[in-house]
Tab-separated table of C-alpha atoms in Angstrom:
chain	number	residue	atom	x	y	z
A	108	UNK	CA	47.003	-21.284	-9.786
A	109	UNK	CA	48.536	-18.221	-11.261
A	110	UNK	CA	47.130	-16.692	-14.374
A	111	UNK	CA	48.275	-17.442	-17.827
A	112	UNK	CA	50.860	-15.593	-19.078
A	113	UNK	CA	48.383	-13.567	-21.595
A	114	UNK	CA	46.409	-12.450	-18.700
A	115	UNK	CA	48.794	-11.421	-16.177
A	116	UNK	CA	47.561	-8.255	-14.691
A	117	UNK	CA	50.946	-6.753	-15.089
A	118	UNK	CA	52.656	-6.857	-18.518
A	119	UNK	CA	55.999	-6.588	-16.379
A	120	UNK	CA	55.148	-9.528	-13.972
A	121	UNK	CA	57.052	-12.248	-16.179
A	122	UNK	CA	59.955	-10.015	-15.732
A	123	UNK	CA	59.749	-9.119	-12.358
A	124	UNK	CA	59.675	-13.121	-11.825
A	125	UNK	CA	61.759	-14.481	-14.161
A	126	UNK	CA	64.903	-16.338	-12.464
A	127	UNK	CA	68.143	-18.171	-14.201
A	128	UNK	CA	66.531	-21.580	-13.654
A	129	UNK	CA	64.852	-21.157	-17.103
A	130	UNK	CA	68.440	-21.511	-18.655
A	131	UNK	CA	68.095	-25.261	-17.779
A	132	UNK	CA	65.525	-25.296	-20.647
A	133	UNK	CA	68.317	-24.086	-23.388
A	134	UNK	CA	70.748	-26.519	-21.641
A	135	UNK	CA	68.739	-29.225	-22.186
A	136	UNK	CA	67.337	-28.391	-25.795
A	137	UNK	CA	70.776	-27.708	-26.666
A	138	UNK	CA	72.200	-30.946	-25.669
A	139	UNK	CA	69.712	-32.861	-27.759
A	140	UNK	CA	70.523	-30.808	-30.952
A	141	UNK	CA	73.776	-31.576	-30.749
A	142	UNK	CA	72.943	-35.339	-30.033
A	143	UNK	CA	70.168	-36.215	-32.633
A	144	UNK	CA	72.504	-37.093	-35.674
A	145	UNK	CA	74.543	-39.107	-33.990
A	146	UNK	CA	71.446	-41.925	-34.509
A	147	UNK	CA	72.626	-44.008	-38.337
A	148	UNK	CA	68.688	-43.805	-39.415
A	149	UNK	CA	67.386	-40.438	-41.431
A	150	UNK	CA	70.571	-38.864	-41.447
A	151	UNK	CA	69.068	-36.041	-43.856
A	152	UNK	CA	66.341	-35.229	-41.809
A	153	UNK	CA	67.146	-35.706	-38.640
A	154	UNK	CA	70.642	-33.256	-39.503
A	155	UNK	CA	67.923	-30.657	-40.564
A	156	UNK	CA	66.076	-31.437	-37.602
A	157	UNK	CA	68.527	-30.805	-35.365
A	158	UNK	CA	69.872	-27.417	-36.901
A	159	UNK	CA	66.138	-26.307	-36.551
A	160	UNK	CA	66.417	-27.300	-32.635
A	161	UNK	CA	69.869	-25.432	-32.667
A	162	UNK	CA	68.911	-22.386	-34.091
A	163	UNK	CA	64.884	-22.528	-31.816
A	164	UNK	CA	67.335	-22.992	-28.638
A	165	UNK	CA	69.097	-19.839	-29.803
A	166	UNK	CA	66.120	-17.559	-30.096
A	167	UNK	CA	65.116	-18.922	-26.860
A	168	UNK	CA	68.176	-18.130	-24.988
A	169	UNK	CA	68.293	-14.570	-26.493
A	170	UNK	CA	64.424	-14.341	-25.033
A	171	UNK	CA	65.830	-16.101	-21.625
A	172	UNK	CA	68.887	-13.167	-21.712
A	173	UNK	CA	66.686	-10.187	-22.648
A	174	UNK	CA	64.345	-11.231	-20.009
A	175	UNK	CA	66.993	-11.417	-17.707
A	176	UNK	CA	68.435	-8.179	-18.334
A	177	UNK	CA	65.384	-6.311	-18.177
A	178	UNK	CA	64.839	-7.701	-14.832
A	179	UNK	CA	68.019	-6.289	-13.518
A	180	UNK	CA	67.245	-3.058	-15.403
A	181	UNK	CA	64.105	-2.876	-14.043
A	182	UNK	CA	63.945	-4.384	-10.812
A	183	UNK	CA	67.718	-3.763	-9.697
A	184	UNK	CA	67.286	-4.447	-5.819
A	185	UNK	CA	65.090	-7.537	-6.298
A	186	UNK	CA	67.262	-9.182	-9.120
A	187	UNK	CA	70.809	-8.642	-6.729
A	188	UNK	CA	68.870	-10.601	-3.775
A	189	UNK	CA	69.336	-13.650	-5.722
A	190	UNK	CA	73.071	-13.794	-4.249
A	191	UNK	CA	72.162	-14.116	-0.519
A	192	UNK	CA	69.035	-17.180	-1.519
A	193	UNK	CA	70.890	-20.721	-1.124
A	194	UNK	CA	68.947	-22.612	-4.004
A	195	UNK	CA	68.187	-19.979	-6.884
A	196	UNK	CA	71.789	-18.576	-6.937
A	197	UNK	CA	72.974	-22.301	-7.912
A	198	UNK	CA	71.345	-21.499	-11.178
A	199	UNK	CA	73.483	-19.117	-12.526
A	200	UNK	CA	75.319	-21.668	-13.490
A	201	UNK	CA	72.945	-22.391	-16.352
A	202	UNK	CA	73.422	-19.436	-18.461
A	203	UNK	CA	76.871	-20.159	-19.697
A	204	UNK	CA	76.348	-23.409	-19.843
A	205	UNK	CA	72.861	-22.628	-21.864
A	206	UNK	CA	74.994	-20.802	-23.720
A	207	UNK	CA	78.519	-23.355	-24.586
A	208	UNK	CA	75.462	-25.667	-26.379
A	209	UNK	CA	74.609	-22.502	-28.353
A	210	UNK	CA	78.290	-22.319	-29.444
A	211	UNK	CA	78.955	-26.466	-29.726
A	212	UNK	CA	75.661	-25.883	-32.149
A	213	UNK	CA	77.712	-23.436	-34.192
A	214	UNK	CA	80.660	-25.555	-34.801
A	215	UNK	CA	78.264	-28.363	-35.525
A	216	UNK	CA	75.529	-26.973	-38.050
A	217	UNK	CA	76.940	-23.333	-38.440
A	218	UNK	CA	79.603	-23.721	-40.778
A	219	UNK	CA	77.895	-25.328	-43.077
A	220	UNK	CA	75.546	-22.420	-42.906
A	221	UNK	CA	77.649	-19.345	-42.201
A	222	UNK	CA	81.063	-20.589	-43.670
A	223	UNK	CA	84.123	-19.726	-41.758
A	224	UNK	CA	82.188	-16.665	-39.792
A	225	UNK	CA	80.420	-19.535	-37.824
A	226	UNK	CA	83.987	-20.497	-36.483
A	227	UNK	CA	84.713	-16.334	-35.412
A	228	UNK	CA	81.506	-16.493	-33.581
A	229	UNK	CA	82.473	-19.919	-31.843
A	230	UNK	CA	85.792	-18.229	-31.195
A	231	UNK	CA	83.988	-14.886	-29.636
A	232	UNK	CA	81.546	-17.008	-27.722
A	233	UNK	CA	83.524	-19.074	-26.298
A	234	UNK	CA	85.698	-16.215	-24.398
A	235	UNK	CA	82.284	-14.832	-23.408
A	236	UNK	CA	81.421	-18.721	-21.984
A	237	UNK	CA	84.772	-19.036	-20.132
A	238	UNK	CA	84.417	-15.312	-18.472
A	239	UNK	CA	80.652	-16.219	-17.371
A	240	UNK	CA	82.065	-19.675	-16.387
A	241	UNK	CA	84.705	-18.851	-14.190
A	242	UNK	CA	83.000	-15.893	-12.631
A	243	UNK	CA	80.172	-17.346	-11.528
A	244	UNK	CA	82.346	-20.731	-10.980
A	245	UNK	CA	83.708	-18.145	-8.160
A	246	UNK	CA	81.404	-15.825	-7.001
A	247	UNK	CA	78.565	-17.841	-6.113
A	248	UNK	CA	80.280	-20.639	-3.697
A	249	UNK	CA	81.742	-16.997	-2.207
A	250	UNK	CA	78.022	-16.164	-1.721
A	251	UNK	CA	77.500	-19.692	-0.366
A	252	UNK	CA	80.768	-19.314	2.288
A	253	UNK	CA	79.840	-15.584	2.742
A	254	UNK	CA	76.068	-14.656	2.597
A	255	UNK	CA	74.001	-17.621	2.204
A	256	UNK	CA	72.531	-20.317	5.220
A	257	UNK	CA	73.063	-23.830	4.302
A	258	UNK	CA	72.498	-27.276	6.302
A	259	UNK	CA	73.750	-30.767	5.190
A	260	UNK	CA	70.293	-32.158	5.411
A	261	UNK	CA	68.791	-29.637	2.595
A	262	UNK	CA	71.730	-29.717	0.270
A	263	UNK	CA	71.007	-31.367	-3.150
A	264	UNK	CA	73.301	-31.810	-6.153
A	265	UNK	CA	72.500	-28.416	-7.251
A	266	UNK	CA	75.562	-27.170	-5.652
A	267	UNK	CA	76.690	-28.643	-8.883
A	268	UNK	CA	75.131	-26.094	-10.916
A	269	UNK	CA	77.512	-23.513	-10.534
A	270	UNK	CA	80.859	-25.376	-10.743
A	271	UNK	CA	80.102	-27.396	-13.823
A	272	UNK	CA	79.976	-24.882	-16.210
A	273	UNK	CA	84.059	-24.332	-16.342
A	274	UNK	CA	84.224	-28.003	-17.619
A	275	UNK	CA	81.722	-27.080	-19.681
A	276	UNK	CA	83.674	-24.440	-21.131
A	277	UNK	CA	86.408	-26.629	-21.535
A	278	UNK	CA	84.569	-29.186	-23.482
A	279	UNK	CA	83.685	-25.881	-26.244
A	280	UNK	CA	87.138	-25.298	-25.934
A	281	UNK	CA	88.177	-28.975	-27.396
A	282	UNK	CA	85.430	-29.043	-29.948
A	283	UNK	CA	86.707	-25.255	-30.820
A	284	UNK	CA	90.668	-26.724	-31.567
A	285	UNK	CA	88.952	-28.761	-33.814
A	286	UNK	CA	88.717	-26.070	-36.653
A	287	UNK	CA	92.011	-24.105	-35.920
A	288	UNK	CA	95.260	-24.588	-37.232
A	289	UNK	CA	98.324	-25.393	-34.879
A	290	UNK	CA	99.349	-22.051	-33.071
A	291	UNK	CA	99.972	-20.192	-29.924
A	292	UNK	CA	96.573	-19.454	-29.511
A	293	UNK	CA	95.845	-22.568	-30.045
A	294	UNK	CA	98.233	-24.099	-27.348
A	295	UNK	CA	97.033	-21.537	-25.221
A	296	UNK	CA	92.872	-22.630	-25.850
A	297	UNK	CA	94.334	-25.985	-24.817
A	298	UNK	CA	96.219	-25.438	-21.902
A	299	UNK	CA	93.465	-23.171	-20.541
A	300	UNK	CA	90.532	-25.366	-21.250
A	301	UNK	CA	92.805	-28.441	-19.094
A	302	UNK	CA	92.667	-25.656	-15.934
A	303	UNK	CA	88.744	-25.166	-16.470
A	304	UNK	CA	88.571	-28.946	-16.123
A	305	UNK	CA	90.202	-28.821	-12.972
A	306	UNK	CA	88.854	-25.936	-12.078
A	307	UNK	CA	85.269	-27.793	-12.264
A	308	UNK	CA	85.862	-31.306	-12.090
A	309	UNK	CA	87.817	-31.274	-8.537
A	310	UNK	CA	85.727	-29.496	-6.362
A	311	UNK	CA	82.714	-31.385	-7.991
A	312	UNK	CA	83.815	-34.181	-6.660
A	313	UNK	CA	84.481	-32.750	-3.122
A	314	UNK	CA	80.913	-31.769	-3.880
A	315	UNK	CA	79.689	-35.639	-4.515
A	316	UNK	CA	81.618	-36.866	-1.810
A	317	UNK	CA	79.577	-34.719	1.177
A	318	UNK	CA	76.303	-34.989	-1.105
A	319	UNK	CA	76.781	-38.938	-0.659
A	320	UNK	CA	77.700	-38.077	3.246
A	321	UNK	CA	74.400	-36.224	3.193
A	322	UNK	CA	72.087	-39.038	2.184
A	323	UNK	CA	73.740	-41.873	4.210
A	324	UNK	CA	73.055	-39.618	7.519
A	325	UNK	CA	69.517	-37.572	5.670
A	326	UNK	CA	68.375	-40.058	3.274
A	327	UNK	CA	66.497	-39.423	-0.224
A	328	UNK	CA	65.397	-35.843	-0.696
A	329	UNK	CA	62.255	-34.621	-0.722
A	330	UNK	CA	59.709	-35.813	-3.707
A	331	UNK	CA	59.951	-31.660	-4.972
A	332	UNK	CA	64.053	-32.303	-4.792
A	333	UNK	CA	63.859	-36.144	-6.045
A	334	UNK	CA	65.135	-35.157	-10.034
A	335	UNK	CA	67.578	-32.959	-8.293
A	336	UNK	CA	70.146	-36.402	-8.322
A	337	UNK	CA	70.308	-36.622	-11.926
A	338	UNK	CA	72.805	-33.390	-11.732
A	339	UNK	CA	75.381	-35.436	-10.540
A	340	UNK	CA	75.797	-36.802	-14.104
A	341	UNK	CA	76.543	-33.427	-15.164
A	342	UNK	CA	80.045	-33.724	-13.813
A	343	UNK	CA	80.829	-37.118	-14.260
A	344	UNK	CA	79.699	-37.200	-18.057
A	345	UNK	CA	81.068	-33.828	-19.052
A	346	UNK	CA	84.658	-34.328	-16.997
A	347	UNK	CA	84.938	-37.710	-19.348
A	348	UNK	CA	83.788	-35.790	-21.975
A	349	UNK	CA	86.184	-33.128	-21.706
A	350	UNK	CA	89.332	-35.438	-21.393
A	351	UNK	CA	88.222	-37.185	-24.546
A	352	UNK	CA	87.781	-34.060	-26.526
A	353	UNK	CA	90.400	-31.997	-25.406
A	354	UNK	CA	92.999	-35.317	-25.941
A	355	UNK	CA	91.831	-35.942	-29.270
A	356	UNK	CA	93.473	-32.623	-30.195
A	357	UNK	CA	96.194	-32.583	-28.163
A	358	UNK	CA	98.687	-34.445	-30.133
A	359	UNK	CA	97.921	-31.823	-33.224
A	360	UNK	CA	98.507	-28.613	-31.158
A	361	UNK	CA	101.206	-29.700	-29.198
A	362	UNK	CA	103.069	-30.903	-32.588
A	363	UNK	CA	104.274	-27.116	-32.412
A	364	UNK	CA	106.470	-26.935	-29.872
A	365	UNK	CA	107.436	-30.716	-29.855
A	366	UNK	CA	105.476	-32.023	-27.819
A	367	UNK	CA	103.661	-34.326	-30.064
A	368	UNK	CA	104.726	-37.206	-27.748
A	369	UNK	CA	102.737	-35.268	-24.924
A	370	UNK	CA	99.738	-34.937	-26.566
A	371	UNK	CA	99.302	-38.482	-27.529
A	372	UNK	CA	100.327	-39.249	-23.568
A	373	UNK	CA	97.181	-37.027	-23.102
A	374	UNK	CA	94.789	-38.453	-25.604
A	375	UNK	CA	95.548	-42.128	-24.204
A	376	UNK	CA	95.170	-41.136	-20.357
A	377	UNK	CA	91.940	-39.087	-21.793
A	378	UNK	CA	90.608	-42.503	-23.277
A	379	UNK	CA	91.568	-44.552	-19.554
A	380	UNK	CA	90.340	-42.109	-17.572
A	381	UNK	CA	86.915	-41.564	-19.298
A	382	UNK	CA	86.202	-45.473	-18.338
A	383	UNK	CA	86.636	-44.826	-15.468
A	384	UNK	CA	84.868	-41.696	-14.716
A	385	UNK	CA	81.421	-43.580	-16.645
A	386	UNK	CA	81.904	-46.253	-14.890
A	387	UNK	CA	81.001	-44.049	-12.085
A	388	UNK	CA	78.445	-42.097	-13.920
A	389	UNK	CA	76.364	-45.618	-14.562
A	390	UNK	CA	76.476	-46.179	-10.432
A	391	UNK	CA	74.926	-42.686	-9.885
A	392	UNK	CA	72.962	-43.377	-12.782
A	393	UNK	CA	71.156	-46.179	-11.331
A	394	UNK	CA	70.971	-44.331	-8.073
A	395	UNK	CA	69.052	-41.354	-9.529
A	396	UNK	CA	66.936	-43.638	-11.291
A	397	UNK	CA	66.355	-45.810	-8.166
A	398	UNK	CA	65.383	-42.468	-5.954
A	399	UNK	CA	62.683	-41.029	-9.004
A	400	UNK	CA	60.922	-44.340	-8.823
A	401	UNK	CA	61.050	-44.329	-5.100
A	402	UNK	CA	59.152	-41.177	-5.346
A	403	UNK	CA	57.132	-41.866	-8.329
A	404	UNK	CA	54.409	-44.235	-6.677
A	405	UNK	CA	52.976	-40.776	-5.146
A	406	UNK	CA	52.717	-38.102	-7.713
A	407	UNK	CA	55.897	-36.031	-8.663
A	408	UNK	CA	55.626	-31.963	-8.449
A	409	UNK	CA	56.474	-30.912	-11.947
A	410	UNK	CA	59.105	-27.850	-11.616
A	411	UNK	CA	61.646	-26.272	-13.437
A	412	UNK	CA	64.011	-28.692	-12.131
A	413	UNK	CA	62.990	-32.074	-14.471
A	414	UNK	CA	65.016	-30.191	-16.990
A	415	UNK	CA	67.689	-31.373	-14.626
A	416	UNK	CA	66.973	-34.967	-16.575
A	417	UNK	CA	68.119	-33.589	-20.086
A	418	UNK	CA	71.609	-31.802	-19.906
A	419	UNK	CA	73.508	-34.138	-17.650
A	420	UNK	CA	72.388	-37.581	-19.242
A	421	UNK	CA	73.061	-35.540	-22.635
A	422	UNK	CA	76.412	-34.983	-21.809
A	423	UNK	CA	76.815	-38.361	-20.355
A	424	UNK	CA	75.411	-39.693	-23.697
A	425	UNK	CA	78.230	-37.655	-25.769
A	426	UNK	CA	81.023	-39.316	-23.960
A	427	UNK	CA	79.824	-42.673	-24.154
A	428	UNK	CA	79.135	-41.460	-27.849
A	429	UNK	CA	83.096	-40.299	-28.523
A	430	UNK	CA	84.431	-42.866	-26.781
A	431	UNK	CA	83.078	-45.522	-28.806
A	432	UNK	CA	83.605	-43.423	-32.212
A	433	UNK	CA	87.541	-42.800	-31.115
A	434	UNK	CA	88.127	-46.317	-30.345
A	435	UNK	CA	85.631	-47.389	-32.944
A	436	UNK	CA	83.890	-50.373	-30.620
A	437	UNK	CA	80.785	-50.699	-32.036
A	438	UNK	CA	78.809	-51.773	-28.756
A	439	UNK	CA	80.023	-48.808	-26.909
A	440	UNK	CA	78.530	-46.463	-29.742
A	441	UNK	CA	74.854	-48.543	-29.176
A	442	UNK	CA	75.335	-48.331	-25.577
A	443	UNK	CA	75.496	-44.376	-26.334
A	444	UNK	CA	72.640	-44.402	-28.596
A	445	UNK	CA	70.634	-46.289	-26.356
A	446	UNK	CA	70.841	-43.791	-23.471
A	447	UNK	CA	70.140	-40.778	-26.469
A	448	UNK	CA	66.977	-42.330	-27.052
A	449	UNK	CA	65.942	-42.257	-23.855
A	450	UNK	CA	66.996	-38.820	-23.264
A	451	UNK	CA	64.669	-37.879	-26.596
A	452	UNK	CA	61.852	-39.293	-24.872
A	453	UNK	CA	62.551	-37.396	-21.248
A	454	UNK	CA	62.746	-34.211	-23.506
A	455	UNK	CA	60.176	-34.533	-25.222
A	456	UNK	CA	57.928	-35.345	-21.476
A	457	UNK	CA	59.734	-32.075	-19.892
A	458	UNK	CA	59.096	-29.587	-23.114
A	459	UNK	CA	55.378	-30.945	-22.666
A	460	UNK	CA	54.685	-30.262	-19.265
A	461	UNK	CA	57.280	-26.720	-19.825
A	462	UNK	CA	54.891	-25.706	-22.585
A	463	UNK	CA	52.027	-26.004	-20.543
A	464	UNK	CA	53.049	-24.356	-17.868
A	465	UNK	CA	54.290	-21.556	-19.126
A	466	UNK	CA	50.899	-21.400	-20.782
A	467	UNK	CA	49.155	-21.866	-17.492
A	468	UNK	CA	51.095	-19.005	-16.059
A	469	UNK	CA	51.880	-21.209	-12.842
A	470	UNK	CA	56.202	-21.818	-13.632
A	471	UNK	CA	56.610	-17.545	-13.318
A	472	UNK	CA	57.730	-17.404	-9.574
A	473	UNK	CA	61.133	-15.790	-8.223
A	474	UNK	CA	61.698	-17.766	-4.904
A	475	UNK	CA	64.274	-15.264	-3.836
A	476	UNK	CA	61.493	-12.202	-4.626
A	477	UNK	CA	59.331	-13.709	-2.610
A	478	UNK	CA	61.529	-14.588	0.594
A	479	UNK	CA	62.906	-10.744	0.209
A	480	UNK	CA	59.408	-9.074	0.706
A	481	UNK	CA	59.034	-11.973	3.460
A	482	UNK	CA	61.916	-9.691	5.108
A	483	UNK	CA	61.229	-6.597	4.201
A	484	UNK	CA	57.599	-6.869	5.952
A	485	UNK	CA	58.695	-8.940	8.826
């Protein structure tokens, strides 16, 4: 067992170590800000309760991206190896998706704090998100074709990781049209966000086709890789997500160049297609829950990758969430409610066992640091 973190015998070794698979830790904190009011008890405190989440998940994700930063600033050659190692690449991905919960959070809460500056900042962030998004949307399944050695029997849904975070994106980009007037800009936030979608949800799905291919012929993954099916939610939830937010707006933005009759066209197919796209998110939902009790009568490895429980059923939970509110079904909205309180009690188990660890020292470890000096000594 590694040291804890206050004893490390280099001040620098957290840095030196530190990898983007810690962004799964805003993701997921992030997600449940944005989810907790959405329960009818406490409204008061639990809306104060969740802007204090919102704004700890901030400072934490400017820790996470100073960390980060210093580690390429620092430790140039060690950082770039993470493009040629096939796992910890994937999670590059999580920083602008860490960081579209940061900017849902200040649509949500911040206006009501910061006024109309919180909407600028939204705005801002959201341009950063989408550049992150598509960039590493791109360059890291390049890395994969390119530089990287992968088998089908040791992929896992965190090829995921990296393509979600354009529908991501595109999800901010709805909730964003939701405090702007009618304009080109507007149309254009709109138009763009429907390309992230597709830019995310189509190859995610080429993605869930082989990774279903995979198990048939491999079987379950490893107990270390057994939370790993959970991601597949991401997706699923966030692509229904996305439809319903984005269509909800439509018919108000494209009222400006007459095309009102368009948007609606968009928010109904949004609504139909959203069913559809949960109904498969409850199959794999019962298949990832299936596989972690498979592997749960021997001991599960705790690892950065439980946090892989929190984002995608939170996103899952939101659509089942708008859904319900937009068509105002009552049992839907429960349905939604019931799967956020089980996703406040697998947060609350994974911030536990993150706490201690990071006290415990034993959760700072760069796997693609380690298989570099393998190399370099070999």
């Amino acid at each position: 067992m590694k040291k804890p973190f206050y004893q490390l015998e280099q001040t620098r070794d957290v840095i030196r170590q530190f990898t983007p698979n810690w962004f799964t830790m805003t993701m997921g904190t992030g997600v449940v800000a944005l989810i907790l009011p959405e329960f009818p008890f406490a409204q008061g405190f639990l809306w104060q309760l969740a802007t204090l989440l919102w704004q700890f998940n901030i400072l934490v994700f400017i820790t996470f991206m100073t960390l980060y930063v210093l580690r390429w600033l620092i430790y140039p050659q060690e950082a770039k190896q993470i493009f040629s190692h096939p796992a910890m690449a994937l999670f590059l991905g999580a920083i602008p998706m860490g960081l579209a919960t940061i900017l849902n959070g200040f649509l949500k809460y911040g206006v009501a704090i910061y006024g109309d500056a919180a909407i600028q900042i939204a705005q801002l962030l959201w341009f950063v998100d989408v550049i992150l998004a598509v960039g590493i949307g791109i360059l890291v399944p390049f890395c994969m074709f390119h530089k990287q050695e992968h088998q089908l029997h040791t992929m896992t849904a965190m090829w995921l990781l990296p393509i979600v975070a354009c529908e991501v994106a595109a999800t901010s980009g709805g909730l964003l049209l939701a405090h702007m007037e009618a304009s080109q800009q507007a149309i254009g936030i709109l138009f763009a966000s429907y390309m992230l979608w597709g830019m995310s949800v189509l190859p995610a799905f080429g993605i869930l086709t082989i990774l279903m291919l995979r198990l048939a012929l491999h079987k379950l993954p490893s107990k270390e890789l057994a939370i790993t099916g959970w991601l597949a939610l991401g997706p699923i939830g966030t692509g229904a997500l996305t439809l319903l937010v984005l269509g909800a707006q439509a018919p108000q933005v494209l009222t400006l160049i007459h095309l009102e009759s368009l948007g609606v066209f968009f928010q109904n197919a949004g609504i139909v297609a959203s069913f559809m796209l949960l109904g498969f998110g409850v199959w794999w939902f019962a298949i990832a829950v299936l596989t972690t009790l498979k592997h749960a009568a021997t001991e599960l490895p705790f690892n950065l990758g439980w946090w892989g429980l929190t984002f995608p059923l939170g996103v899952f939970t939101l659509a089942i969430l708008n859904v319900g509110h937009q068509l105002q079904v009552n049992f839907i909205v429960d349905t939604g409610l019931a799967f956020a309180a089980i996703l406040m009690m697998l947060w609350l188990m994974v911030m536990g066992k993150t706490v201690q660890g990071i006290y415990q020292g034993n959760l700072f470890f760069s796997p693609c640091l380690k298989a570099w000096l393998e190399r370099e000594q070999a």
